Amino acid sequence: METQHIIHNFEPIYNEHSKILMLGTMPSPKSREVGFYYGHPRNRFWKVVSDVCGEAYPETREDKITFALRNGIAVWDVLAGCDIKGADDSSIRNPQPNDMSRILECADIKAIFTTGMKAFQLYKKFCYPKTGIMAIGLPSTSPANCRTSYEQLYEAYFEIRKYLE
């Protein structure tokens, strides 16, 4: 697989009522194909977050946006662009971070979470010095992270509840 330069072209999901910010690394090829966050059919993000919030799984793009906003969840990615091979976060080169102030100046964000270790590392290096808010790293919900069971994901993601209540 060849390295491609990818520019992030999804708008962040947030409003003034957002309480937590969930950050991935960069949209995967499948997410870019469907035009939305965590778009791979086997990605467990929307299932685990809706289960943690005690709500039905949001099926459509519009349902996911409505669900996130209703629950105070902002969704974006750490990177605005990078060179990457497919969906392999370990292949990322020339990362260009998103400007988190766009959300932080609008919403009273109580906590920032990353969905995976690479997102955490990139946030810590490029965003934390500007935001002053340390992220909480959660396991990746990607189908590539098959070592983490759904039960383990649920337990880890349950941490978001304390900031949403």
CSV table of C-alpha atoms in Angstrom, one decimal:
chain,number,residue,atom,x,y,z
A,1,MET,CA,0.0,0.0,0.0
A,2,GLU,CA,1.3,3.4,-0.9
A,3,THR,CA,1.6,6.4,1.3
A,4,GLN,CA,-1.0,9.1,0.6
A,5,HIS,CA,-1.2,12.7,1.7
A,6,ILE,CA,-4.7,13.0,3.3
A,7,ILE,CA,-6.5,16.2,4.2
A,8,HIS,CA,-9.2,15.9,6.9
A,9,ASN,CA,-12.4,17.2,5.4
A,10,PHE,CA,-15.1,16.4,8.0
A,11,GLU,CA,-16.5,19.2,10.0
A,12,PRO,CA,-16.3,18.6,13.8
A,13,ILE,CA,-19.4,17.6,15.6
A,14,TYR,CA,-20.0,20.0,18.6
A,15,ASN,CA,-22.1,22.8,19.9
A,16,GLU,CA,-22.0,25.1,23.0
A,17,HIS,CA,-23.5,22.3,25.1
A,18,SER,CA,-20.6,19.8,24.4
A,19,LYS,CA,-19.0,18.6,27.6
A,20,ILE,CA,-16.4,16.1,26.3
A,21,LEU,CA,-14.3,16.0,23.2
A,22,MET,CA,-13.6,12.6,21.6
A,23,LEU,CA,-10.7,12.6,19.2
A,24,GLY,CA,-9.6,10.0,16.8
A,25,THR,CA,-6.3,10.3,14.8
A,26,MET,CA,-7.5,10.7,11.2
A,27,PRO,CA,-10.5,9.3,9.2
A,28,SER,CA,-9.7,5.8,7.8
A,29,PRO,CA,-10.1,5.1,4.1
A,30,LYS,CA,-13.6,3.6,4.9
A,31,SER,CA,-14.6,6.6,6.9
A,32,ARG,CA,-13.5,8.9,4.1
A,33,GLU,CA,-15.5,6.7,1.7
A,34,VAL,CA,-18.7,7.0,3.7
A,35,GLY,CA,-17.9,10.6,4.6
A,36,PHE,CA,-18.3,10.3,8.4
A,37,TYR,CA,-16.4,9.5,11.6
A,38,TYR,CA,-15.8,5.9,12.6
A,39,GLY,CA,-17.4,4.8,9.3
A,40,HIS,CA,-16.1,1.2,9.1
A,41,PRO,CA,-19.0,-1.1,9.7
A,42,ARG,CA,-16.9,-3.1,12.2
A,43,ASN,CA,-15.7,0.0,14.1
A,44,ARG,CA,-17.2,-0.2,17.6
A,45,PHE,CA,-17.1,3.6,18.5
A,46,TRP,CA,-20.8,4.4,18.0
A,47,LYS,CA,-22.0,1.1,19.6
A,48,VAL,CA,-19.8,1.5,22.7
A,49,VAL,CA,-20.6,5.2,23.2
A,50,SER,CA,-24.3,4.7,22.7
A,51,ASP,CA,-24.3,1.7,25.1
A,52,VAL,CA,-22.4,3.7,27.7
A,53,CYS,CA,-25.0,6.5,27.4
A,54,GLY,CA,-27.8,4.0,27.7
A,55,GLU,CA,-29.2,4.8,24.3
A,56,ALA,CA,-30.1,2.9,21.1
A,57,TYR,CA,-27.4,2.6,18.5
A,58,PRO,CA,-27.6,5.6,16.1
A,59,GLU,CA,-27.9,4.1,12.6
A,60,THR,CA,-27.6,7.0,10.2
A,61,ARG,CA,-25.1,9.9,10.0
A,62,GLU,CA,-27.9,12.3,11.1
A,63,ASP,CA,-28.8,10.0,14.1
A,64,LYS,CA,-25.1,9.9,15.1
A,65,ILE,CA,-24.8,13.7,15.0
A,66,THR,CA,-28.1,14.1,17.0
A,67,PHE,CA,-27.0,11.5,19.5
A,68,ALA,CA,-23.6,13.1,20.1
A,69,LEU,CA,-25.0,16.6,20.5
A,70,ARG,CA,-27.9,15.5,22.7
A,71,ASN,CA,-25.4,13.8,25.0
A,72,GLY,CA,-22.8,16.6,25.2
A,73,ILE,CA,-20.2,14.7,23.0
A,74,ALA,CA,-18.0,16.6,20.6
A,75,VAL,CA,-16.3,14.4,17.9
A,76,TRP,CA,-13.3,15.4,15.8
A,77,ASP,CA,-9.8,14.2,15.0
A,78,VAL,CA,-6.3,15.2,16.2
A,79,LEU,CA,-5.0,15.7,12.7
A,80,ALA,CA,-6.0,18.1,9.9
A,81,GLY,CA,-3.7,16.2,7.5
A,82,CYS,CA,-0.8,13.8,7.3
A,83,ASP,CA,0.9,11.3,5.1
A,84,ILE,CA,-0.4,7.8,5.8
A,85,LYS,CA,-0.6,4.3,4.4
A,86,GLY,CA,-4.2,3.2,4.4
A,87,ALA,CA,-5.6,3.2,7.9
A,88,ASP,CA,-2.2,2.4,9.6
A,89,ASP,CA,-1.7,5.0,12.3
A,90,SER,CA,1.9,3.8,12.8
A,91,SER,CA,2.7,4.9,9.3
A,92,ILE,CA,1.7,8.6,9.9
A,93,ARG,CA,4.3,11.1,8.8
A,94,ASN,CA,4.2,14.9,8.5
A,95,PRO,CA,1.3,15.3,10.9
A,96,GLN,CA,-0.6,18.6,10.8
A,97,PRO,CA,-2.8,19.1,13.9
A,98,ASN,CA,-6.3,20.5,14.0
A,99,ASP,CA,-6.8,23.7,16.0
A,100,MET,CA,-8.7,22.6,19.1
A,101,SER,CA,-9.5,26.2,20.1
A,102,ARG,CA,-12.3,26.1,17.5
A,103,ILE,CA,-14.2,23.8,19.9
A,104,LEU,CA,-12.7,24.9,23.2
A,105,GLU,CA,-13.6,28.5,22.7
A,106,CYS,CA,-17.3,27.6,22.0
A,107,ALA,CA,-18.0,24.8,24.4
A,108,ASP,CA,-17.2,24.2,28.1
A,109,ILE,CA,-15.3,21.0,27.5
A,110,LYS,CA,-14.8,19.1,30.8
A,111,ALA,CA,-12.5,16.4,29.4
A,112,ILE,CA,-10.8,15.4,26.2
A,113,PHE,CA,-10.5,11.7,25.3
A,114,THR,CA,-8.6,10.0,22.5
A,115,THR,CA,-9.7,6.9,20.8
A,116,GLY,CA,-6.4,5.0,20.5
A,117,MET,CA,-2.8,5.4,21.6
A,118,LYS,CA,-1.6,7.1,18.4
A,119,ALA,CA,-4.3,9.8,18.8
A,120,PHE,CA,-3.2,10.2,22.4
A,121,GLN,CA,0.5,10.5,21.4
A,122,LEU,CA,-0.2,13.0,18.7
A,123,TYR,CA,-2.5,15.1,20.9
A,124,LYS,CA,0.1,15.2,23.6
A,125,LYS,CA,2.8,16.3,21.3
A,126,PHE,CA,0.9,18.8,19.1
A,127,CYS,CA,-2.3,19.9,20.9
A,128,TYR,CA,-1.7,19.7,24.7
A,129,PRO,CA,1.0,22.5,24.6
A,130,LYS,CA,-1.7,24.8,23.2
A,131,THR,CA,-4.8,23.6,25.1
A,132,GLY,CA,-3.2,22.9,28.5
A,133,ILE,CA,-5.8,20.1,28.8
A,134,MET,CA,-4.3,16.6,29.1
A,135,ALA,CA,-6.3,14.0,27.2
A,136,ILE,CA,-7.4,10.7,28.6
A,137,GLY,CA,-6.4,7.9,26.3
A,138,LEU,CA,-9.0,5.2,25.6
A,139,PRO,CA,-8.5,2.0,23.6
A,140,SER,CA,-9.1,2.1,19.8
A,141,THR,CA,-12.5,1.0,18.6
A,142,SER,CA,-11.0,0.1,15.2
A,143,PRO,CA,-11.6,-3.4,13.9
A,144,ALA,CA,-7.7,-3.6,13.8
A,145,ASN,CA,-7.8,-3.6,17.6
A,146,CYS,CA,-9.1,-7.1,18.0
A,147,ARG,CA,-7.1,-7.7,21.2
A,148,THR,CA,-9.6,-5.5,23.1
A,149,SER,CA,-12.9,-7.2,23.7
A,150,TYR,CA,-16.2,-5.3,23.6
A,151,GLU,CA,-16.5,-5.7,27.4
A,152,GLN,CA,-13.1,-4.1,27.9
A,153,LEU,CA,-14.0,-1.2,25.6
A,154,TYR,CA,-17.2,-0.7,27.4
A,155,GLU,CA,-15.4,-0.6,30.8
A,156,ALA,CA,-12.8,1.9,29.5
A,157,TYR,CA,-15.4,4.1,27.7
A,158,PHE,CA,-17.6,4.2,30.8
A,159,GLU,CA,-15.2,6.8,32.1
A,160,ILE,CA,-16.9,9.4,29.8
A,161,ARG,CA,-20.1,9.1,31.9
A,162,LYS,CA,-18.7,11.1,34.9
A,163,TYR,CA,-18.2,14.1,32.6
A,164,LEU,CA,-21.6,13.9,31.0
A,165,GLU,CA,-23.8,13.7,34.1
